[in-house]
CSV table of N, CA and C in Angstrom, one decimal:
chain,number,residue,atom,x,y,z
A,12,MET,N,15.3,47.8,93.0
A,12,MET,CA,14.0,47.3,93.4
A,12,MET,C,13.4,49.1,93.1
A,13,LYS,N,12.2,48.8,92.6
A,13,LYS,CA,11.2,49.5,92.6
A,13,LYS,C,10.3,49.2,93.8
A,14,LEU,N,9.6,50.8,94.3
A,14,LEU,CA,8.7,49.6,95.8
A,14,LEU,C,7.5,50.4,94.7
A,15,ILE,N,6.2,49.8,94.9
A,15,ILE,CA,4.7,50.6,94.5
A,15,ILE,C,3.6,50.2,95.5
A,16,LYS,N,3.2,51.6,95.5
A,16,LYS,CA,2.3,51.6,96.9
A,16,LYS,C,0.6,51.2,96.4
A,17,LYS,N,0.7,50.2,96.4
A,17,LYS,CA,-0.4,49.0,96.9
A,17,LYS,C,-1.8,49.8,97.5
A,18,GLN,N,-2.7,49.9,96.0
A,18,GLN,CA,-4.1,51.0,96.6
A,18,GLN,C,-4.8,49.9,97.3
A,19,PRO,N,-5.4,50.5,98.5
A,19,PRO,CA,-6.1,49.8,99.2
A,19,PRO,C,-7.4,49.1,98.6
A,20,THR,N,-7.9,47.8,99.1
A,20,THR,CA,-8.8,47.2,98.5
A,20,THR,C,-10.0,47.5,98.8
A,21,GLN,N,-11.1,48.4,97.6
A,21,GLN,CA,-12.6,48.8,98.1
A,21,GLN,C,-14.0,47.6,98.2
A,22,PRO,N,-15.4,47.6,98.4
A,22,PRO,CA,-15.7,47.1,98.2
A,22,PRO,C,-16.1,47.4,96.6
A,23,ALA,N,-16.6,45.8,96.1
A,23,ALA,CA,-17.3,46.7,94.8
A,23,ALA,C,-18.6,47.2,94.3
A,24,SER,N,-18.5,47.7,93.7
A,24,SER,CA,-19.4,48.7,93.4
A,24,SER,C,-20.1,48.6,92.1
A,25,LEU,N,-21.3,49.3,92.2
A,25,LEU,CA,-22.2,48.9,91.5
A,25,LEU,C,-21.0,48.7,89.9
A,26,ASN,N,-20.6,50.4,89.6
A,26,ASN,CA,-20.2,50.6,88.6
A,26,ASN,C,-18.9,50.1,88.5
A,27,ASN,N,-17.8,49.4,89.2
A,27,ASN,CA,-16.8,48.1,89.3
A,27,ASN,C,-17.0,46.9,88.5
A,28,VAL,N,-18.4,46.6,88.8
A,28,VAL,CA,-18.9,45.4,87.9
A,28,VAL,C,-19.7,45.4,86.9
A,29,PHE,N,-20.2,46.6,86.4
A,29,PHE,CA,-20.7,46.7,84.7
A,29,PHE,C,-19.5,47.2,84.2
A,30,ASP,N,-18.5,47.9,84.5
A,30,ASP,CA,-17.1,47.9,84.0
A,30,ASP,C,-16.5,46.4,83.5
A,31,HIS,N,-16.2,45.7,84.2
A,31,HIS,CA,-15.8,44.8,83.7
A,31,HIS,C,-17.0,43.5,82.7
A,32,PHE,N,-18.1,43.7,83.4
A,32,PHE,CA,-18.8,43.8,81.9
A,32,PHE,C,-18.9,43.5,80.8
A,33,PHE,N,-18.7,44.8,80.5
A,33,PHE,CA,-18.9,45.1,79.4
A,33,PHE,C,-17.3,45.6,79.0
A,34,ASN,N,-16.1,45.3,80.2
A,34,ASN,CA,-14.6,45.4,79.0
A,34,ASN,C,-14.0,44.1,79.1
A,35,ASP,N,-14.8,42.9,79.7
A,35,ASP,CA,-13.5,41.5,79.7
A,35,ASP,C,-14.5,41.1,78.1
A,36,ASP,N,-13.9,40.1,78.5
A,36,ASP,CA,-14.0,38.9,76.7
A,36,ASP,C,-15.1,38.5,76.9
A,37,PHE,N,-16.0,38.6,77.8
A,37,PHE,CA,-17.5,37.5,77.4
A,37,PHE,C,-18.0,38.4,76.2
A,38,LEU,N,-18.1,39.9,76.5
A,38,LEU,CA,-18.9,40.4,75.6
A,38,LEU,C,-18.5,40.0,74.2
A,39,ASN,N,-16.9,39.9,74.1
A,39,ASN,CA,-15.5,39.5,72.7
A,39,ASN,C,-16.0,37.8,72.6
A,40,TRP,N,-16.0,37.1,72.8
A,40,TRP,CA,-15.8,36.0,72.0
A,40,TRP,C,-16.2,35.4,71.3
A,41,PRO,N,-17.2,36.0,70.7
A,41,PRO,CA,-17.4,35.4,69.0
A,41,PRO,C,-16.0,35.7,68.5
A,42,THR,N,-15.1,37.1,68.8
A,42,THR,CA,-14.4,37.1,67.7
A,42,THR,C,-13.1,37.2,68.6
A,43,GLN,N,-13.1,37.2,70.3
A,43,GLN,CA,-11.7,36.6,70.0
A,43,GLN,C,-11.0,35.4,70.1
A,44,ASN,N,-12.3,34.8,71.1
A,44,ASN,CA,-12.0,33.6,71.5
A,44,ASN,C,-12.4,32.3,70.2
A,45,VAL,N,-13.5,32.4,69.4
A,45,VAL,CA,-13.4,31.8,68.9
A,45,VAL,C,-12.6,30.9,67.8
A,46,ASN,N,-11.5,31.4,67.9
A,46,ASN,CA,-10.0,31.0,67.2
A,46,ASN,C,-9.2,29.8,68.3
A,47,LYS,N,-9.9,30.1,69.8
A,47,LYS,CA,-9.1,29.5,71.0
A,47,LYS,C,-10.3,28.2,71.0
A,48,LYS,N,-11.6,28.0,71.3
A,48,LYS,CA,-11.9,27.3,71.3
A,48,LYS,C,-12.6,26.7,70.7
A,49,TRP,N,-12.9,27.0,69.2
A,49,TRP,CA,-14.2,26.7,68.1
A,49,TRP,C,-13.0,26.7,67.3
A,50,SER,N,-11.6,26.1,67.3
A,50,SER,CA,-11.1,25.9,66.0
A,50,SER,C,-11.3,24.8,65.0
A,51,ASN,N,-12.5,23.9,65.7
A,51,ASN,CA,-12.1,22.9,64.8
A,51,ASN,C,-13.9,21.8,64.4
A,52,ILE,N,-14.3,24.0,64.9
A,52,ILE,CA,-16.5,24.1,64.3
A,52,ILE,C,-15.7,24.6,62.7
A,53,PRO,N,-15.8,23.5,61.9
A,53,PRO,CA,-15.6,25.0,60.6
A,53,PRO,C,-16.5,25.5,60.3
A,54,PRO,N,-16.8,26.7,59.5
A,54,PRO,CA,-18.0,28.1,59.1
A,54,PRO,C,-18.8,27.1,58.3
A,55,ALA,N,-20.5,27.8,57.7
A,55,ALA,CA,-21.1,26.7,57.2
A,55,ALA,C,-22.2,27.8,56.6
A,56,ASN,N,-22.3,27.5,55.5
A,56,ASN,CA,-23.2,28.7,54.7
A,56,ASN,C,-24.4,27.3,54.4
A,57,ILE,N,-25.6,27.8,54.7
A,57,ILE,CA,-26.8,27.7,54.4
A,57,ILE,C,-27.7,28.7,53.4
A,58,LEU,N,-27.5,27.4,52.8
A,58,LEU,CA,-28.9,28.5,51.1
A,58,LEU,C,-30.1,27.8,51.1
A,59,GLU,N,-30.4,28.0,50.7
A,59,GLU,CA,-32.0,27.7,49.8
A,59,GLU,C,-32.6,28.5,48.8
A,60,ASP,N,-33.2,27.7,47.8
A,60,ASP,CA,-33.8,28.5,46.8
A,60,ASP,C,-35.3,27.6,47.0
A,61,ASP,N,-35.4,27.5,45.5
A,61,ASP,CA,-36.6,26.5,45.1
A,61,ASP,C,-37.0,25.5,45.4
A,62,ASP,N,-35.7,25.0,44.9
A,62,ASP,CA,-35.7,23.4,44.9
A,62,ASP,C,-35.3,22.8,45.4
A,63,ALA,N,-34.1,23.0,46.5
A,63,ALA,CA,-33.3,22.8,47.1
A,63,ALA,C,-32.6,23.6,48.0
A,64,TYR,N,-32.0,22.7,49.5
A,64,TYR,CA,-31.9,22.9,50.6
A,64,TYR,C,-29.8,22.9,50.7
A,65,LYS,N,-29.2,23.6,51.0
A,65,LYS,CA,-27.9,23.4,50.6
A,65,LYS,C,-26.6,24.0,51.3
A,66,VAL,N,-26.4,22.6,52.4
A,66,VAL,CA,-24.7,22.8,53.5
A,66,VAL,C,-23.6,22.9,53.1
A,67,GLU,N,-22.4,24.0,52.8
A,67,GLU,CA,-21.4,24.4,52.1
A,67,GLU,C,-20.4,24.4,53.6
A,68,LEU,N,-19.7,23.7,54.0
A,68,LEU,CA,-18.6,23.6,54.9
A,68,LEU,C,-17.1,23.5,54.2
A,69,ALA,N,-16.9,24.5,54.9
A,69,ALA,CA,-15.4,25.1,54.5
A,69,ALA,C,-14.4,23.7,55.1
A,70,VAL,N,-13.6,22.9,55.1
A,70,VAL,CA,-13.1,22.5,55.2
A,70,VAL,C,-11.9,21.8,54.5
A,71,PRO,N,-10.9,22.6,54.8
A,71,PRO,CA,-9.3,22.2,53.9
A,71,PRO,C,-8.8,22.0,53.7
A,72,GLY,N,-7.7,20.6,53.1
A,72,GLY,CA,-6.7,19.4,53.8
A,72,GLY,C,-7.6,18.4,53.9
A,73,MET,N,-9.0,17.8,53.2
A,73,MET,CA,-9.1,16.9,54.1
A,73,MET,C,-9.5,15.9,52.4
A,74,GLN,N,-10.4,14.7,52.7
A,74,GLN,CA,-10.8,13.7,51.9
A,74,GLN,C,-11.8,13.8,51.8
A,75,LYS,N,-12.5,12.8,51.0
A,75,LYS,CA,-14.5,12.8,50.5
A,75,LYS,C,-14.3,11.1,52.1
A,76,GLU,N,-13.4,10.8,52.0
A,76,GLU,CA,-13.5,9.7,52.9
A,76,GLU,C,-13.2,9.7,53.9
A,77,ASP,N,-13.2,10.8,54.3
A,77,ASP,CA,-12.6,11.8,56.2
A,77,ASP,C,-14.6,12.1,56.7
A,78,PHE,N,-15.1,12.4,55.6
A,78,PHE,CA,-16.5,12.7,56.0
A,78,PHE,C,-17.2,11.8,56.3
A,79,LYS,N,-18.7,11.6,57.2
A,79,LYS,CA,-19.2,10.9,57.4
A,79,LYS,C,-20.7,11.5,57.8
A,80,ILE,N,-21.5,11.5,56.9
A,80,ILE,CA,-22.4,12.0,56.7
A,80,ILE,C,-24.3,11.4,56.5
A,81,SER,N,-24.7,12.1,57.3
A,81,SER,CA,-26.2,11.3,57.9
A,81,SER,C,-27.5,11.9,57.9
A,82,LEU,N,-28.5,11.8,58.1
A,82,LEU,CA,-29.8,12.4,57.8
A,82,LEU,C,-30.8,11.4,58.8
A,83,ASP,N,-30.7,11.6,59.8
A,83,ASP,CA,-32.1,11.0,60.6
A,83,ASP,C,-33.1,11.8,61.4
A,84,GLU,N,-34.0,12.1,60.9
A,84,GLU,CA,-35.3,12.5,61.4
A,84,GLU,C,-34.7,14.1,61.9
A,85,ASN,N,-34.7,13.9,60.5
A,85,ASN,CA,-35.0,15.8,59.9
A,85,ASN,C,-33.1,16.2,61.1
A,86,THR,N,-32.3,15.7,61.0
A,86,THR,CA,-31.2,16.2,61.8
A,86,THR,C,-30.0,15.6,60.7
A,87,LEU,N,-29.8,16.8,60.0
A,87,LEU,CA,-27.9,16.1,59.1
A,87,LEU,C,-26.9,16.6,60.3
A,88,THR,N,-26.2,15.3,60.0
A,88,THR,CA,-25.3,15.3,60.5
A,88,THR,C,-23.5,14.8,59.9
A,89,VAL,N,-23.2,16.3,60.0
A,89,VAL,CA,-21.2,16.1,59.3
A,89,VAL,C,-20.8,15.4,59.9
A,90,ALA,N,-19.6,14.9,60.0
A,90,ALA,CA,-18.6,14.5,60.7
A,90,ALA,C,-17.7,13.8,59.8
A,91,THR,N,-16.2,14.0,61.2
A,91,THR,CA,-14.4,13.7,61.3
A,91,THR,C,-14.4,13.4,61.9
A,92,ASP,N,-13.2,12.5,61.7
A,92,ASP,CA,-12.0,12.4,63.0
A,92,ASP,C,-11.0,11.9,62.8
A,93,LYS,N,-9.9,13.2,61.6
A,93,LYS,CA,-8.9,12.3,61.0
A,93,LYS,C,-7.8,12.6,61.6
A,94,LYS,N,-6.6,12.1,61.7
A,94,LYS,CA,-5.6,11.5,63.3
A,94,LYS,C,-4.5,11.3,61.7
A,95,GLN,N,-3.5,11.6,62.2
A,95,GLN,CA,-2.2,12.0,61.4
A,95,GLN,C,-1.1,11.5,62.4
A,96,GLU,N,-0.1,10.6,61.7
A,96,GLU,CA,0.9,11.0,62.8
A,96,GLU,C,2.2,10.5,62.0
A,97,GLU,N,3.2,11.8,62.8
A,97,GLU,CA,4.9,11.7,62.1
A,97,GLU,C,5.8,11.2,62.6
A,98,ARG,N,6.7,11.1,61.9
A,98,ARG,CA,8.1,10.0,62.7
A,98,ARG,C,8.9,10.7,62.5
A,99,LYS,N,10.2,11.7,62.5
A,99,LYS,CA,10.8,12.1,61.9
A,99,LYS,C,12.4,11.6,62.9
A,100,GLU,N,13.2,10.9,62.3
A,100,GLU,CA,14.2,10.0,63.0
A,100,GLU,C,15.6,11.2,63.5
A,101,ASN,N,16.5,11.4,64.0
A,101,ASN,CA,17.4,11.7,63.2
A,101,ASN,C,18.4,11.4,64.4
A,102,ILE,N,19.9,11.0,64.4
A,102,ILE,CA,21.0,10.5,65.3
A,102,ILE,C,20.7,11.7,66.3
A,103,ASN,N,20.7,12.5,66.7
A,103,ASN,CA,20.3,12.7,68.1
A,103,ASN,C,19.2,13.3,69.0
A,104,PHE,N,17.8,13.0,68.3
A,104,PHE,CA,16.7,13.5,69.0
A,104,PHE,C,15.2,12.8,68.4
A,105,SER,N,14.1,12.6,68.8
A,105,SER,CA,13.5,11.9,68.2
A,105,SER,C,12.2,12.6,68.2
A,106,HIS,N,11.5,12.8,66.9
A,106,HIS,CA,10.7,14.0,66.9
A,106,HIS,C,9.7,13.2,66.5
A,107,VAL,N,8.0,13.6,67.7
A,107,VAL,CA,6.9,12.9,67.0
A,107,VAL,C,6.3,13.9,66.5
A,108,GLU,N,5.4,13.7,66.1
A,108,GLU,CA,3.6,15.3,65.9
A,108,GLU,C,2.4,14.6,65.4
A,109,PHE,N,1.8,15.4,66.4
A,109,PHE,CA,0.7,14.1,66.0
A,109,PHE,C,-0.2,15.6,65.9
A,110,ARG,N,-0.9,14.4,64.4
A,110,ARG,CA,-2.0,16.0,63.8
A,110,ARG,C,-3.1,15.2,64.2
A,111,SER,N,-4.7,15.9,65.0
A,111,SER,CA,-6.2,15.7,65.3
A,111,SER,C,-6.5,16.7,64.1
A,112,HIS,N,-8.0,16.3,63.5
A,112,HIS,CA,-9.0,17.2,63.1
A,112,HIS,C,-10.5,16.7,63.3
A,113,SER,N,-11.5,16.6,64.3
A,113,SER,CA,-12.0,16.0,64.3
A,113,SER,C,-13.2,17.6,65.0
A,114,PHE,N,-14.2,16.6,64.0
A,114,PHE,CA,-15.8,17.9,64.0
A,114,PHE,C,-16.9,16.9,63.8
A,115,THR,N,-18.3,17.3,64.8
A,115,THR,CA,-19.1,17.3,64.8
A,115,THR,C,-20.8,18.1,64.7
A,116,ARG,N,-21.4,17.9,62.8
A,116,ARG,CA,-21.9,19.4,63.1
A,116,ARG,C,-23.3,19.0,63.1
A,117,THR,N,-24.3,19.6,63.4
A,117,THR,CA,-25.8,18.7,62.8
A,117,THR,C,-26.6,20.2,62.6
A,118,PHE,N,-27.4,20.2,61.7
A,118,PHE,CA,-28.1,20.8,61.3
A,118,PHE,C,-29.6,20.5,61.7
A,119,HIS,N,-30.7,21.2,61.9
A,119,HIS,CA,-31.6,20.5,61.6
A,119,HIS,C,-32.8,21.4,60.8
A,120,LEU,N,-33.2,20.0,59.8
A,120,LEU,CA,-34.1,21.0,58.1
A,120,LEU,C,-35.3,20.7,59.0
A,121,PRO,N,-36.2,21.2,58.0
A,121,PRO,CA,-37.3,21.6,58.4
A,121,PRO,C,-37.8,19.8,57.8
A,122,GLU,N,-39.6,19.8,58.9
A,122,GLU,CA,-40.2,18.7,58.3
A,122,GLU,C,-40.7,18.0,57.8
A,123,ASN,N,-40.7,16.9,57.2
A,123,ASN,CA,-41.5,16.3,55.3
A,123,ASN,C,-41.0,17.2,54.8
A,124,ARG,N,-39.9,18.2,54.2
A,124,ARG,CA,-39.5,18.6,53.0
A,124,ARG,C,-38.1,18.3,52.4
A,125,VAL,N,-37.9,17.5,53.0
A,125,VAL,CA,-36.1,16.9,52.1
A,125,VAL,C,-36.7,15.0,51.4
A,126,ALA,N,-36.2,15.2,50.0
A,126,ALA,CA,-36.4,14.1,49.3
A,126,ALA,C,-35.4,13.6,49.9
A,127,GLU,N,-34.9,12.4,50.7
A,127,GLU,CA,-33.9,12.3,51.2
A,127,GLU,C,-32.8,11.2,50.1
A,128,GLU,N,-33.8,10.0,49.3
A,128,GLU,CA,-33.3,9.5,48.5
A,128,GLU,C,-32.4,10.3,46.9
A,129,GLU,N,-32.8,11.4,47.1
A,129,GLU,CA,-32.0,12.7,45.7
A,129,GLU,C,-30.6,12.9,46.5
A,130,ILE,N,-30.4,13.3,48.0
A,130,ILE,CA,-29.2,14.0,48.1
A,130,ILE,C,-27.9,13.4,48.3
A,131,LYS,N,-27.3,14.9,47.8
A,131,LYS,CA,-25.7,14.2,47.1
A,131,LYS,C,-25.1,15.0,47.7
A,132,ALA,N,-23.3,15.0,48.0
A,132,ALA,CA,-22.9,15.2,48.2
A,132,ALA,C,-21.7,15.0,47.4
A,133,VAL,N,-20.7,16.3,47.9
A,133,VAL,CA,-19.1,16.6,47.1
A,133,VAL,C,-18.6,17.2,47.8
A,134,TYR,N,-17.3,16.7,48.0
A,134,TYR,CA,-15.7,17.5,48.0
A,134,TYR,C,-15.2,17.5,47.2
A,135,GLU,N,-14.7,19.4,47.6
A,135,GLU,CA,-14.0,19.9,46.2
A,135,GLU,C,-13.7,21.2,46.4
A,136,ASN,N,-12.0,21.4,46.5
A,136,ASN,CA,-11.3,22.7,46.4
A,136,ASN,C,-11.4,23.5,48.4
A,137,GLY,N,-11.5,21.9,48.9
A,137,GLY,CA,-11.2,22.3,50.6
A,137,GLY,C,-13.2,22.6,50.8
A,138,VAL,N,-13.4,22.7,50.3
A,138,VAL,CA,-15.0,22.5,50.5
A,138,VAL,C,-16.3,21.8,49.8
A,139,LEU,N,-16.9,21.1,51.7
A,139,LEU,CA,-18.0,20.4,51.4
A,139,LEU,C,-19.3,20.7,51.2
A,140,SER,N,-20.1,20.3,49.7
A,140,SER,CA,-21.2,20.8,49.4
A,140,SER,C,-22.2,20.1,50.1
A,141,ILE,N,-23.5,19.9,50.5
A,141,ILE,CA,-24.5,18.7,50.1
A,141,ILE,C,-25.4,19.7,50.0
A,142,GLU,N,-26.4,18.5,49.3
A,142,GLU,CA,-27.5,19.2,48.1
A,142,GLU,C,-29.2,18.6,48.7
A,143,LEU,N,-29.5,18.8,49.3
A,143,LEU,CA,-30.9,18.7,49.5
A,143,LEU,C,-32.0,19.4,49.1
A,144,PRO,N,-32.3,18.2,47.6
A,144,PRO,CA,-33.3,18.9,47.5
A,144,PRO,C,-35.1,18.7,47.9
A,145,LYS,N,-35.1,19.0,47.7
A,145,LYS,CA,-37.5,19.6,48.4
A,145,LYS,C,-38.0,18.6,47.9
A,146,LYS,N,-38.2,18.2,48.7
A,146,LYS,CA,-40.0,16.9,48.1
A,146,LYS,C,-41.3,18.3,47.2
A,147,ALA,N,-42.2,17.4,46.0
A,147,ALA,CA,-42.6,18.3,45.1
A,147,ALA,C,-43.3,19.2,45.8
A,148,GLU,N,-44.1,18.6,47.0
A,148,GLU,CA,-45.3,19.1,47.9
A,148,GLU,C,-44.5,20.0,49.1
A,149,ALA,N,-42.9,20.3,48.8
A,149,ALA,CA,-42.4,21.6,50.0
A,149,ALA,C,-41.7,22.8,49.2
A,150,LYS,N,-41.9,22.5,47.2
A,150,LYS,CA,-41.4,23.8,46.2
A,150,LYS,C,-42.6,24.4,46.8
A,151,LYS,N,-42.3,25.5,46.2
A,151,LYS,CA,-42.7,27.3,46.0
A,151,LYS,C,-44.1,26.5,44.8
A,152,GLN,N,-44.9,26.5,45.1
A,152,GLN,CA,-46.7,27.1,43.7
A,152,GLN,C,-47.0,28.0,43.2
A,153,ALA,N,-46.7,28.1,42.0
A,153,ALA,CA,-47.1,29.6,41.3
A,153,ALA,C,-48.7,29.3,41.8
A,154,PRO,N,-49.2,30.8,42.2
A,154,PRO,CA,-50.6,30.8,43.3
A,154,PRO,C,-51.4,30.4,42.1
A,155,LYS,N,-52.5,29.8,42.1
A,155,LYS,CA,-53.4,28.9,41.8
A,155,LYS,C,-55.0,29.9,41.8
A,156,MET,N,-55.0,30.0,40.4
A,156,MET,CA,-56.3,30.9,40.0
A,156,MET,C,-57.6,30.6,40.4
A,157,ILE,N,-58.3,31.5,41.0
A,157,ILE,CA,-59.5,30.4,41.7
A,157,ILE,C,-61.2,31.5,40.9
A,158,GLU,N,-61.8,30.6,39.6
A,158,GLU,CA,-62.4,31.1,38.9
A,158,GLU,C,-63.6,31.6,39.7
A,159,ILE,N,-64.2,33.1,40.0
A,159,ILE,CA,-65.8,33.2,40.8
A,159,ILE,C,-67.2,32.6,39.2
A,160,ALA,N,-67.7,32.0,40.7
A,160,ALA,CA,-68.6,31.2,40.3
A,160,ALA,C,-70.2,32.5,39.8
């Protein structure tokens, strides 16, 4: 056995506090912990053009029936709760696996700008695409020429 001399405990200095703050995982959580803590939240693309807003979610391995999409007071909510159970039995053991994939994402839309009755959603190749057409008054208008009297 090898003996290691323990360093005496010193009071925390300001430099020590800053070293821990800048070197610990706190500042790296978006890159290091996203897979650990937020793996159920699918990444999203949010696009806007002259005619519509578009939301795309990367959610491979799902079926269109797995999604619940709602719009309530300018808040778009996309949710799913998919559970699978697979049982394999053998002579000497029983093996059970539970798989669950659930998430809820909300997106706040600009007030009174979406034509709610024209919203469309498509799930294709692992991507859920939601198109939210703009109301006529929300679309970019051509500049109006004003005559001088």
